[in-house]
mmCIF file of C-alpha atoms in Angstrom:
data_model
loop_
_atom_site.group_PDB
_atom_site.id
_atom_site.type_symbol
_atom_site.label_atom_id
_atom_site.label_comp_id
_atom_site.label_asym_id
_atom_site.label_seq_id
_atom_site.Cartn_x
_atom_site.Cartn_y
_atom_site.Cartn_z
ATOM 1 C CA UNK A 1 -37.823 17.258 -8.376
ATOM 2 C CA UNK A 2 -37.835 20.496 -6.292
ATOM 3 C CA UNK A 3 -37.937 23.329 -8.683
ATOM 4 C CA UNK A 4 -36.235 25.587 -6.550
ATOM 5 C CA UNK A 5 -33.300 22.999 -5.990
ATOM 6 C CA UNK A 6 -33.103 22.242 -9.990
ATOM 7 C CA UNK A 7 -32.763 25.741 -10.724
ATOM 8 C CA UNK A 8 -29.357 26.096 -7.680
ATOM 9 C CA UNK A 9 -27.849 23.657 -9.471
ATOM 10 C CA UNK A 10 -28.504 24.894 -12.675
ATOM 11 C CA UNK A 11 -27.079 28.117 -11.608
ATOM 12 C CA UNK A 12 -24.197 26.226 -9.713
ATOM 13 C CA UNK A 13 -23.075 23.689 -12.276
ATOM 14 C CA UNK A 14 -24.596 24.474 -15.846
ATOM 15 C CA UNK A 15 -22.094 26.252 -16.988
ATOM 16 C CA UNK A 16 -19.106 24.668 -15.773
ATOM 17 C CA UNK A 17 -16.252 23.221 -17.324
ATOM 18 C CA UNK A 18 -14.757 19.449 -16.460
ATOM 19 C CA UNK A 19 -11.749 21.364 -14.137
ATOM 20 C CA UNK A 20 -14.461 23.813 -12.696
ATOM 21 C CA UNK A 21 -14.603 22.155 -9.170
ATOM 22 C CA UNK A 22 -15.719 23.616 -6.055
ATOM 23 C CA UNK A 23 -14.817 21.066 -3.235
ATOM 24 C CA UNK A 24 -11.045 21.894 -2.668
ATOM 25 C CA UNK A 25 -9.699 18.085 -1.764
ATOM 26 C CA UNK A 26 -11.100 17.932 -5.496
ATOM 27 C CA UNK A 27 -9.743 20.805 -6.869
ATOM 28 C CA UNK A 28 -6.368 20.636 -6.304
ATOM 29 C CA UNK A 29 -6.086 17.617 -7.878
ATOM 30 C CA UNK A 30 -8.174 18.919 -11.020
ATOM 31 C CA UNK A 31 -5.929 22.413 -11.190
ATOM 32 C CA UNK A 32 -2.694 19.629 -12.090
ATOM 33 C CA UNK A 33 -4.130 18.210 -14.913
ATOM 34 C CA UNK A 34 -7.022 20.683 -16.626
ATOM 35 C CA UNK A 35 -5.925 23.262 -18.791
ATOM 36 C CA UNK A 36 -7.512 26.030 -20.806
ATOM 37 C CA UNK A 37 -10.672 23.689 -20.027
ATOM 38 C CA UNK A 38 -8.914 20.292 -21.353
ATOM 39 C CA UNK A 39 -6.584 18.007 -20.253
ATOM 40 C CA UNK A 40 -3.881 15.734 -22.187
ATOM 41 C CA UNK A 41 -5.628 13.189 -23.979
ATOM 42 C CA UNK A 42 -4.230 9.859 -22.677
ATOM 43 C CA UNK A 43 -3.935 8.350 -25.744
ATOM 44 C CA UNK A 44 -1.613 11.279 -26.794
ATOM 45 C CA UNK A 45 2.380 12.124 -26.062
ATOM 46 C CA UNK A 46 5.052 9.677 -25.166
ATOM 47 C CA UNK A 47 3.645 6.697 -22.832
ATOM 48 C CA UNK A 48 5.336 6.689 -19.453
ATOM 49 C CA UNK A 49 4.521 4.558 -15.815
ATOM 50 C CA UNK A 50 1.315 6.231 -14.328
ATOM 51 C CA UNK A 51 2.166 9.387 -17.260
ATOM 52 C CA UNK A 52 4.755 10.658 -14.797
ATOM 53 C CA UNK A 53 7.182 12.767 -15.954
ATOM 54 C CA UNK A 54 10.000 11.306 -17.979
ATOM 55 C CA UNK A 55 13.573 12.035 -16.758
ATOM 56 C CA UNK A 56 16.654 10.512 -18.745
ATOM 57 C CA UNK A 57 19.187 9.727 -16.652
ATOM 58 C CA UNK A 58 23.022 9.097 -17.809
ATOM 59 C CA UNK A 59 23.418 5.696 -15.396
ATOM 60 C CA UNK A 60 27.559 7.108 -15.776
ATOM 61 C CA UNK A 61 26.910 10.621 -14.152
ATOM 62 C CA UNK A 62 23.444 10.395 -12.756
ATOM 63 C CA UNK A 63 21.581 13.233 -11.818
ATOM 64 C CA UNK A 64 18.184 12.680 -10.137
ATOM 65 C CA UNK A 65 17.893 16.120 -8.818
ATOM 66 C CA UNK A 66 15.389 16.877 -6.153
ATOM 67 C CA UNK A 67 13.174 13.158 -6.920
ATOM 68 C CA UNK A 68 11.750 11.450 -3.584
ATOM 69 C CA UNK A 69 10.425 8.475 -6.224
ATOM 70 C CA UNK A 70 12.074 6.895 -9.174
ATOM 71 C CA UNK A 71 9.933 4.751 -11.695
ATOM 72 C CA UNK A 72 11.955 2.729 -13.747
ATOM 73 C CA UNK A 73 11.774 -0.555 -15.806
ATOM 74 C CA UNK A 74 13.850 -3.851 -15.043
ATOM 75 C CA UNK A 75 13.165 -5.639 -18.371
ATOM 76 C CA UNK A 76 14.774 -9.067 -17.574
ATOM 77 C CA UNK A 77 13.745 -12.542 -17.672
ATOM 78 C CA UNK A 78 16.547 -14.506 -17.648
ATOM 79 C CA UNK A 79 15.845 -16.213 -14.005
ATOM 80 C CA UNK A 80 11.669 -17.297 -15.724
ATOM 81 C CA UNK A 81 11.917 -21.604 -15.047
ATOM 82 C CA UNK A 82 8.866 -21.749 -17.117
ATOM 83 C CA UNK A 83 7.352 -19.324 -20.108
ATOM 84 C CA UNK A 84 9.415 -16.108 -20.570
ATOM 85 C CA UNK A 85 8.057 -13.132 -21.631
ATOM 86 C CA UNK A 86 7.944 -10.527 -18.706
ATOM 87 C CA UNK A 87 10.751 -8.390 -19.949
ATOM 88 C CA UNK A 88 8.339 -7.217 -21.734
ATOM 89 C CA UNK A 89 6.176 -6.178 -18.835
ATOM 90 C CA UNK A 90 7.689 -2.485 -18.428
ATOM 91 C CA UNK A 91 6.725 -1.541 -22.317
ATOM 92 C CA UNK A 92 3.473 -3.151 -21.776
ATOM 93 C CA UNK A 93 2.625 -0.813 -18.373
ATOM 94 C CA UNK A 94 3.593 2.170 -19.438
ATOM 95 C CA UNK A 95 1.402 1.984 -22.442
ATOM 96 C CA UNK A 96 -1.668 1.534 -19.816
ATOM 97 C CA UNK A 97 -3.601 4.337 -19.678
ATOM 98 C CA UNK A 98 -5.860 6.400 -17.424
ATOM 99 C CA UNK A 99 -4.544 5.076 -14.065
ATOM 100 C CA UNK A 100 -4.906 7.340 -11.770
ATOM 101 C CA UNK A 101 -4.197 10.950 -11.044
ATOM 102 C CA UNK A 102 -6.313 10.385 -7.950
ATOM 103 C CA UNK A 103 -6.848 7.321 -5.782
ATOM 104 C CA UNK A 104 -10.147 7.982 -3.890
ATOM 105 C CA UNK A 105 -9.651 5.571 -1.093
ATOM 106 C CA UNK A 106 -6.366 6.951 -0.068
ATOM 107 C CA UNK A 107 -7.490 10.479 -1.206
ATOM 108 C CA UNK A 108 -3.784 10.979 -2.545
ATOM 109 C CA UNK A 109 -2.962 12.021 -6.451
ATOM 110 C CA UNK A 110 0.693 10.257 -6.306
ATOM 111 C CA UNK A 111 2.244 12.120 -9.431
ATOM 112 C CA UNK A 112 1.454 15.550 -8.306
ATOM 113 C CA UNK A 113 1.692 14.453 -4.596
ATOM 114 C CA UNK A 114 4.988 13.300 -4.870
ATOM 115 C CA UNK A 115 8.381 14.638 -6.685
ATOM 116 C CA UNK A 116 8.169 11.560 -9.085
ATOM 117 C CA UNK A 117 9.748 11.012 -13.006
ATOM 118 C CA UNK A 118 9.715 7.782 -14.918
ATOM 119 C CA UNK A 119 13.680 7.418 -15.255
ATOM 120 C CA UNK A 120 13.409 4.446 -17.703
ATOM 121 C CA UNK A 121 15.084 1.284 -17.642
ATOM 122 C CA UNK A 122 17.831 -0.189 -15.897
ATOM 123 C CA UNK A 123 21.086 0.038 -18.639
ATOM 124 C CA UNK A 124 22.039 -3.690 -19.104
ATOM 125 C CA UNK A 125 25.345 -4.469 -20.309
ATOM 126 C CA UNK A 126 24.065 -7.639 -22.038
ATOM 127 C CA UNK A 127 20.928 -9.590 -22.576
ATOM 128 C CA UNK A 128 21.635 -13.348 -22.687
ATOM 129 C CA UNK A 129 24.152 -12.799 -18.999
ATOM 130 C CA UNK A 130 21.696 -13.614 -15.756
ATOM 131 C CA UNK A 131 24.556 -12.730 -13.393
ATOM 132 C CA UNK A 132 25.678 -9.435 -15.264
ATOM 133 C CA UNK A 133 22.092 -8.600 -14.941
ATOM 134 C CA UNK A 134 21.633 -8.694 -11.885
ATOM 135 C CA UNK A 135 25.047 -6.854 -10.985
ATOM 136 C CA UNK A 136 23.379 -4.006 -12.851
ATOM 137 C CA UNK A 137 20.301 -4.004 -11.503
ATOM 138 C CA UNK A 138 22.358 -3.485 -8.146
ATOM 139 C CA UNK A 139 24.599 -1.024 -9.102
ATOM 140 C CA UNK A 140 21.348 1.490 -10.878
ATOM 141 C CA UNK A 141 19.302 1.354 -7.303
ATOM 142 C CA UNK A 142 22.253 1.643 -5.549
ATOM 143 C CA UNK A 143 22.602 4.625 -7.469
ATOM 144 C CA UNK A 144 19.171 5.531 -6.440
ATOM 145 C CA UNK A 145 19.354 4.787 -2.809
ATOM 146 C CA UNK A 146 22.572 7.119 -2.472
ATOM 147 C CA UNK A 147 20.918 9.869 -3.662
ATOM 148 C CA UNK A 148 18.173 9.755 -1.200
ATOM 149 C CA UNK A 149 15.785 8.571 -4.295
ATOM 150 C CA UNK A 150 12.711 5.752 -3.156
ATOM 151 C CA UNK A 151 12.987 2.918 -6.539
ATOM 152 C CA UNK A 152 9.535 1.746 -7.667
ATOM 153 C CA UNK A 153 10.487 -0.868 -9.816
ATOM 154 C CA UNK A 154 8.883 -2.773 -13.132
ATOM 155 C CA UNK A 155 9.816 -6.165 -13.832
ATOM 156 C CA UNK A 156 10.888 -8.719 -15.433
ATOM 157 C CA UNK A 157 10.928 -11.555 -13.668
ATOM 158 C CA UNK A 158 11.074 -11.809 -9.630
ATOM 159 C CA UNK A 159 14.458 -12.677 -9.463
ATOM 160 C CA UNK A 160 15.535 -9.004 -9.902
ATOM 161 C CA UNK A 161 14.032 -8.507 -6.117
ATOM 162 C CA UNK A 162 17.077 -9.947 -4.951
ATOM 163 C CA UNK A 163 19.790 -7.458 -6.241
ATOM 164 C CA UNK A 164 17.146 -4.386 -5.792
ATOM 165 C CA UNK A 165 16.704 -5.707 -1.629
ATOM 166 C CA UNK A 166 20.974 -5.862 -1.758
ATOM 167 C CA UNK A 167 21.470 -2.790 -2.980
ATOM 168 C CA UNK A 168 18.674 -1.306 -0.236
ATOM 169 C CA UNK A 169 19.224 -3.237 2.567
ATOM 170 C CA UNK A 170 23.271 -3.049 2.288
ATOM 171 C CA UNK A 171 23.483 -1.174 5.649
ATOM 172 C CA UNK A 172 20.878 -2.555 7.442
ATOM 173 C CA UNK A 173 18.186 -5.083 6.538
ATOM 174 C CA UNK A 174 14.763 -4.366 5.638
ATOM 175 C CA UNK A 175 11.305 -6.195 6.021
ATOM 176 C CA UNK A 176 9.073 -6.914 3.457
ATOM 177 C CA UNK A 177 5.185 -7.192 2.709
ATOM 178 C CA UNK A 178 5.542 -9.887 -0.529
ATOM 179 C CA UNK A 179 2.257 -10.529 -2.488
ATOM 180 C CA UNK A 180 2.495 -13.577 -4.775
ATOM 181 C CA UNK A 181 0.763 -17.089 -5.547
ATOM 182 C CA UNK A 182 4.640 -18.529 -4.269
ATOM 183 C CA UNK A 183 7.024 -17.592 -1.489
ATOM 184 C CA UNK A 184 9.762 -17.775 -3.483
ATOM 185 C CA UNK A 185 12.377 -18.825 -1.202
ATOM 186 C CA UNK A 186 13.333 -22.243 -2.972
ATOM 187 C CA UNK A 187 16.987 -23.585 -3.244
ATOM 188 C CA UNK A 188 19.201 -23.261 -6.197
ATOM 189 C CA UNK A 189 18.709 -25.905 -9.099
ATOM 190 C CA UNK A 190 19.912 -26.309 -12.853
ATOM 191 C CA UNK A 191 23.388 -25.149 -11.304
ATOM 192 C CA UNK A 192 22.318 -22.047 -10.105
ATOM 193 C CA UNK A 193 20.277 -20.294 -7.377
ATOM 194 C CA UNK A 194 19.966 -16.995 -8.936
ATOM 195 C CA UNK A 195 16.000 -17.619 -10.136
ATOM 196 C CA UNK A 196 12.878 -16.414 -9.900
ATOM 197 C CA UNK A 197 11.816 -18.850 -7.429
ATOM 198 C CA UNK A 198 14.341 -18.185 -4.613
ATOM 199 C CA UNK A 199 15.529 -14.608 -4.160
ATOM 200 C CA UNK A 200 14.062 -13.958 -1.334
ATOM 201 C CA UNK A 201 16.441 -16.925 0.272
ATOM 202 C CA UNK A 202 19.260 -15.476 -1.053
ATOM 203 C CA UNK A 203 18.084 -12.099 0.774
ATOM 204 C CA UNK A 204 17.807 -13.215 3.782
ATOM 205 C CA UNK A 205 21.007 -15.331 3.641
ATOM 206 C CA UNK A 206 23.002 -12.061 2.620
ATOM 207 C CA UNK A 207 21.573 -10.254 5.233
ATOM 208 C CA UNK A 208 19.802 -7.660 3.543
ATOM 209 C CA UNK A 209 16.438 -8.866 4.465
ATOM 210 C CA UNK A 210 14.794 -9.418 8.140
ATOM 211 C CA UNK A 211 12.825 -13.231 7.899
ATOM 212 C CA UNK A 212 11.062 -12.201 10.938
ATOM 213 C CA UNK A 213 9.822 -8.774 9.193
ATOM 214 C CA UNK A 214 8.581 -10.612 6.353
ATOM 215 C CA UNK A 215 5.142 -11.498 5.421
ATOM 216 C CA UNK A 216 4.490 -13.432 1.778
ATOM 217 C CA UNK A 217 0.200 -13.424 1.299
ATOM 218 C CA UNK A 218 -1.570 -15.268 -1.293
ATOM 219 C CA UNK A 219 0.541 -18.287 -1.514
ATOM 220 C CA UNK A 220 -0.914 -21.237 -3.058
ATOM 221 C CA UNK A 221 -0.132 -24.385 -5.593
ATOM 222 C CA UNK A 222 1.625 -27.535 -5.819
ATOM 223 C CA UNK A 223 4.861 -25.677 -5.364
ATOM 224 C CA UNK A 224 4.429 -25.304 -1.694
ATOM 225 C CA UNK A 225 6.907 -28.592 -0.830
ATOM 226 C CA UNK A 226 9.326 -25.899 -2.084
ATOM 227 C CA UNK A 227 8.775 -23.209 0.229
ATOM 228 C CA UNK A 228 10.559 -24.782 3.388
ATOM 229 C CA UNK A 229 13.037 -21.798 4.144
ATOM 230 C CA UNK A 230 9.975 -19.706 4.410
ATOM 231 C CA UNK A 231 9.106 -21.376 7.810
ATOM 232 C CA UNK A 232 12.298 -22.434 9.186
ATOM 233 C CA UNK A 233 13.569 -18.350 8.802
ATOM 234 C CA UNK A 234 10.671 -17.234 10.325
ATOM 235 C CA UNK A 235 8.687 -15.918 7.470
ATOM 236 C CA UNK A 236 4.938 -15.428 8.317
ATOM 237 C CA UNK A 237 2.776 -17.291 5.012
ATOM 238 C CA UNK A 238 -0.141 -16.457 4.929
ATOM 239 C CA UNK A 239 -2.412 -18.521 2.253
ATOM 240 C CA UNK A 240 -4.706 -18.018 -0.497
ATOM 241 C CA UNK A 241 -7.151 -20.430 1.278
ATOM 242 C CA UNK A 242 -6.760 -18.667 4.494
ATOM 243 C CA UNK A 243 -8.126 -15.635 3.330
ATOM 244 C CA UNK A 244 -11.846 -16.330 3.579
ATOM 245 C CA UNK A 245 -11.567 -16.950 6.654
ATOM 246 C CA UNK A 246 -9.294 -14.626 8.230
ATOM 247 C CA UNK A 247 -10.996 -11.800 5.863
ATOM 248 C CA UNK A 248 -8.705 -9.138 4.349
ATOM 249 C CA UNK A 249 -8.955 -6.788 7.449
ATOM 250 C CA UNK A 250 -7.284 -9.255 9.585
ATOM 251 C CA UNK A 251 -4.377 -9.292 7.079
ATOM 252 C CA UNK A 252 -4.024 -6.200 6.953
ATOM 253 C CA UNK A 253 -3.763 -5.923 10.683
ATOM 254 C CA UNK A 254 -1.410 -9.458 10.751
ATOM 255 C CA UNK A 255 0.720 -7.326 8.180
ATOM 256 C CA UNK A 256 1.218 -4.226 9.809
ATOM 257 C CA UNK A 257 2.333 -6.074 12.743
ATOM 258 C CA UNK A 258 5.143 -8.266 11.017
ATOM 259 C CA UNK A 259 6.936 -5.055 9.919
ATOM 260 C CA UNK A 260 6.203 -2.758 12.568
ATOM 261 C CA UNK A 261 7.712 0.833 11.564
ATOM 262 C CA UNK A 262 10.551 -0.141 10.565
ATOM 263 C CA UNK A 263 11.887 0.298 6.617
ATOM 264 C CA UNK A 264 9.801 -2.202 4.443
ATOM 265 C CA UNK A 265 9.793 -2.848 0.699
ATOM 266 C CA UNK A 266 6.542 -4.003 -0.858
ATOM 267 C CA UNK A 267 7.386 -6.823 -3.994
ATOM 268 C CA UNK A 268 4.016 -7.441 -5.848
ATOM 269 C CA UNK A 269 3.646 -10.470 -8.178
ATOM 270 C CA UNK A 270 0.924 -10.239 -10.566
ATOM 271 C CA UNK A 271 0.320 -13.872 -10.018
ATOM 272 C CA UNK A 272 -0.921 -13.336 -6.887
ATOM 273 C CA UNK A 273 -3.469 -12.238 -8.817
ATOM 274 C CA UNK A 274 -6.287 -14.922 -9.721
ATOM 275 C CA UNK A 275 -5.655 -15.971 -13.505
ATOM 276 C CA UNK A 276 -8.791 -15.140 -14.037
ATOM 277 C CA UNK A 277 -8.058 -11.591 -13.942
ATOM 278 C CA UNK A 278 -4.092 -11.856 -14.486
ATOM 279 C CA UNK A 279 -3.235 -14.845 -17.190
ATOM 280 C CA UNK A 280 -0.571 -13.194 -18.813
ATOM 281 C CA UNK A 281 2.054 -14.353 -16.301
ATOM 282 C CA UNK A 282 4.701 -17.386 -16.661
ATOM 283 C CA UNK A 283 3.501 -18.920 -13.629
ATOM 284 C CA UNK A 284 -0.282 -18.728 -13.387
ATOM 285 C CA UNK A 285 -2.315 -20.276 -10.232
ATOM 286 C CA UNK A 286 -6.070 -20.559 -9.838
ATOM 287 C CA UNK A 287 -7.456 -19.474 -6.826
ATOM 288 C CA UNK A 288 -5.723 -16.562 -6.243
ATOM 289 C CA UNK A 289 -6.423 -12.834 -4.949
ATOM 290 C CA UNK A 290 -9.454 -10.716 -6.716
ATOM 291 C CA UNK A 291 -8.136 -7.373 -7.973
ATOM 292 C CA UNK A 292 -10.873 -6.123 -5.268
ATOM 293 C CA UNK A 293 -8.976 -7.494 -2.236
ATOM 294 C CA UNK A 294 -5.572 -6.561 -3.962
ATOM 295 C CA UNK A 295 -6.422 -3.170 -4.045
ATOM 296 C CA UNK A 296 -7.996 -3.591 -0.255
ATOM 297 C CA UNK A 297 -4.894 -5.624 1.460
ATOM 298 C CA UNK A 298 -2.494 -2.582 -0.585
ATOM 299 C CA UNK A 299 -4.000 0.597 0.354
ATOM 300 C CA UNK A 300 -4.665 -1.362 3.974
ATOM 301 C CA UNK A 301 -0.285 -0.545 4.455
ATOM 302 C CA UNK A 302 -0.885 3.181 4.298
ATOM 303 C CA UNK A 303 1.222 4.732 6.937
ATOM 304 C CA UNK A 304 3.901 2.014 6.924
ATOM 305 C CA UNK A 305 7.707 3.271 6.574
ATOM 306 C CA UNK A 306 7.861 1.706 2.746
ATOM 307 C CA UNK A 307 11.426 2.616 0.734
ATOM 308 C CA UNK A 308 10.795 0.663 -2.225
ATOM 309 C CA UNK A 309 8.474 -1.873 -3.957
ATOM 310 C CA UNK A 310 8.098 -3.834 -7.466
ATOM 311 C CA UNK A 311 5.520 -4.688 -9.493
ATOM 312 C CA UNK A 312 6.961 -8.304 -11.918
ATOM 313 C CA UNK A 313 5.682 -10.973 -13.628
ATOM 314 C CA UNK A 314 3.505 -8.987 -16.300
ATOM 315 C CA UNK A 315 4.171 -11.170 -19.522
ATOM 316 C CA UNK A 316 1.875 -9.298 -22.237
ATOM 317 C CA UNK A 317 1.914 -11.961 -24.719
ATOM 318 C CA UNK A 318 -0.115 -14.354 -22.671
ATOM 319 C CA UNK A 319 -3.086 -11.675 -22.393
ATOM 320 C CA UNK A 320 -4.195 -10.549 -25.365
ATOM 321 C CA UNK A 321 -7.156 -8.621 -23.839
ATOM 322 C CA UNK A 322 -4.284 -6.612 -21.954
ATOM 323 C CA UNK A 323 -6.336 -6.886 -18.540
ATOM 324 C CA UNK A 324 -2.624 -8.222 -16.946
ATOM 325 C CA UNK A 325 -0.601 -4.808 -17.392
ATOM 326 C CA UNK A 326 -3.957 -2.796 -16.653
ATOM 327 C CA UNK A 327 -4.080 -5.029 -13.725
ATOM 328 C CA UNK A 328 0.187 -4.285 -13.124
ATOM 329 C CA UNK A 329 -0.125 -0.727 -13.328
ATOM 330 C CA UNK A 330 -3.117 -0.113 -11.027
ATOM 331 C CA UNK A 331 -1.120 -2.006 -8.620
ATOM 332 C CA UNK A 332 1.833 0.371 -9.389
ATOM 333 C CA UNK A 333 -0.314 2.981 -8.536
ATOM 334 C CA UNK A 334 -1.354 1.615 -5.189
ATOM 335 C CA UNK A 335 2.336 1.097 -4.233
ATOM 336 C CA UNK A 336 3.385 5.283 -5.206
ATOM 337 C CA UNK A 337 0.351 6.319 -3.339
ATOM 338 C CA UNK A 338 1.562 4.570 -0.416
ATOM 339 C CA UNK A 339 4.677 6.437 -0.177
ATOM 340 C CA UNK A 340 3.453 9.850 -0.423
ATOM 341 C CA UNK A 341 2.387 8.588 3.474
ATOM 342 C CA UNK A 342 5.916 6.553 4.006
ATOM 343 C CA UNK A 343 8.011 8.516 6.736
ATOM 344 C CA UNK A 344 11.180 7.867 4.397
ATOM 345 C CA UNK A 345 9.305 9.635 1.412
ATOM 346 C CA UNK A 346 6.702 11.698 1.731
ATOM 347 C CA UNK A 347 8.225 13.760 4.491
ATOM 348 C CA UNK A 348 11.412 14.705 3.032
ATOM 349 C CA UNK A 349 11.576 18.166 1.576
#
C-alpha cells in the first residue's frame, strides 16, 4: 500500500468517531441518530415500529398534530380460515430491531425523512366480535384520513384491508399494488364473507377500490380455483411462476402501469414471501417471492402516489427463529420509505 495514501487516511479517519462523517447524503442521516459519539442502543427503551417515535393517541379526541405517517397495529385475527396467531404480529414487529434509519437503495432515512410516530393499536371494543372489529378498524383510519394523516398499518390477518380501503377510498376509489401467495378475492363461506380470503371482493363491490387499478403479484397454490373475481373485475395476476420469466424489472414496469398516478395503497402479505424465509404465517406456500426480489419489486414503486399500505399475516409462534417479523418489518420499512416520495405525503408541509 502507498505510504503516502495510508498516512491521508490516517490523518482523515483515525481519529474519528462512528457519527464523524464527511460525505453529506451520509451525514445527515448520521447527525439524527449519533449523540455525544453514541447512539441509542437498540436493544434499549420502549420497542416501537421501525423505533419511530411513540405518540398516544385518545381514539375519543384524537390529536395527530402535524403527522404526514401514522404507524399503528391492527392486532386481529378473527377472519384466519386456518392457524390463528397473527394478532400477534404487531408485538412481534415492533420488537425487531435495527431496521433501518437509512435505506441505501432509495437513499431515504424514512423516520427522520418523514413526520412519522408509532400511534399504537387500533382500540377494539371486543375481541371475540369479527364485525365490531372491523367497524373499528374503519372508524380509527377514518380518523386518520380526516386529518390529512397517511395509515401504515400492522396486521392481523388480511381481512382488516377491507375496512382500512373503506375508510380511504370512501370518496373516491383507490388502486392497489397487492403482494401475496393468494388474490384474495374469494366469495363468502361458513355464513359470512367478511374473511381473510376475500376482502379485496368486498372492496371492489363497495366501490372503494378500482379492479382495473389493481395488480395482486406472487400468487400461487391450489387455491387459485378460488380467485375467479380477480379476472372477471379486471384485476391484473400476475404469478409466482411467471416471475422467472418476466424478471422483476418487467413487474415493476407492468405495475407502475396498472395504477398510473393515481392514489394507490400497497397491502403486503408476508406469505408472499417463500416459506422458506417467512413460515410463521397461517397460510404458508412454497415457491414464493425471495426477500431479494421483495425488496426489488417494493422499492421498484418509488415515485407512485401511495396513501396507505399494510404489512399482515406475521404469526410469531410459527417461527421460532423470528426471521418472519424481521422479514415483516423490513418490508414495513420499504413501504414508509416509499412515501417520503408519494405526492400525497412527502410533499405536504
Amino acid at each position: 500500500m502507498d505510504k503516502d495514501e495510508l498516512q491521508r487516511l490516517r490523518d482523515k479517519y483515525g481519529s474519528l468517531g462512528g457519527g464523524d462523517i464527511f460525505d453529506p447524503e451520509f451525514r445527515k442521516v448520521a447527525d439524527t441518530i449519533f449523540s455525544n459519539g453514541t447512539r441509542l442502543a437498540p436493544y434499549a427503551g420502549m420497542p416501537t415500529f421501525l423505533t419511530a417515535p411513540h405518540r398516544p393517541i385518545d381514539p375519543e379526541n384524537p390529536d395527530f398534530g402535524d403527522l404526514q405517517v401514522a404507524i399503528l397495529g391492527v392486532p386481529m385475527d378473527l377472519g384466519v380460515t386456518n392457524r390463528n396467531g397473527s394478532r400477534f404480529g404487531p408485538r412481534a414487529l415492533r420488537t425487531i430491531e435495527r431496521i433501518g434509519p437509512y435505506n441505501h437503495v432509495l437513499k431515504t432515512a424514512p423516520v427522520s425523512d418523514l413526520r412519522v410516530a408509532d400511534i399504537g393499536d387500533v382500540p377494539f371494543r371486543s375481541r371475540f366480535s369479527l364485525d365490531l372489529s372491523h367497524e373499528d378498524i374503519e372508524a380509527h383510519i377514518a380518523r386518520i384520513r380526516d386529518a390529512g394523516v397517511a395509515p401504515l398499518s400492522v396486521g392481523g390477518d388480511h381481512s382488516i384491508s377491507l375496512p382500512i380501503l373503506k375508510a380511504l377510498g370512501k370518496d373516491r376509489p383507490v388502486g392497489m399494488i397487492h403482494i401475496d401467495a393468494h388474490c384474495d378475492t374469494s366469495g363468502g363461506f361458513d355464513r359470512t364473507k367478511f374473511h381473510h380470503g376475500g376482502p379485496f371482493r368486498e372492496a371492489v363491490l363497495e366501490g372503494v377500490l378500482d379492479p382495473k387499478r389493481t395488480i395482486q403479484i406472487g400468487i400461487r397454490g391450489p387455491a387459485e380455483y378460488l380467485w375467479e373475481f380477480s379476472y372477471d373485475s379486471g384485476m391484473t395476476v400476475v404469478h409466482a411462476e411467471e416471475l422467472t420469466g418476466l424478471g422483476i424489472p418487467a413487474v415493476i414496469e407492468r405495475a407502475r402501469a396498472v395504477v398510473g398516478d393515481g392514489q394507490t395503497y400497497v397491502s403486503f402479505d408476508i406469505d408472499s414471501l417463500d416459506p422458506a424465509f417467512a413460515p410463521g404465517t397461517g397460510t404458508p406456500e412454497i415457491g414464493g417471492l425471495t426477500t431479494r426480489e421483495a425488496l426489488e419489486l417494493l422499492r421498484g414503486l418509488k415515485g407512485l402516489n401511495i396513501v396507505g399500505g399494510d404489512v399482515v399475516e406475521v404469526a410469531p409462534q410459527y417461527d421460532a427463529s423470528t426471521n418472519t417479523a424481521q422479514a415483516g418489518a423490513q418490508m414495513l420499512f420499504e413501504i414508509l420509505s416509499l412515501m417520503v416520495f408519494s405526492p400525497s405525503i412527502g410533499n405536504k408541509q
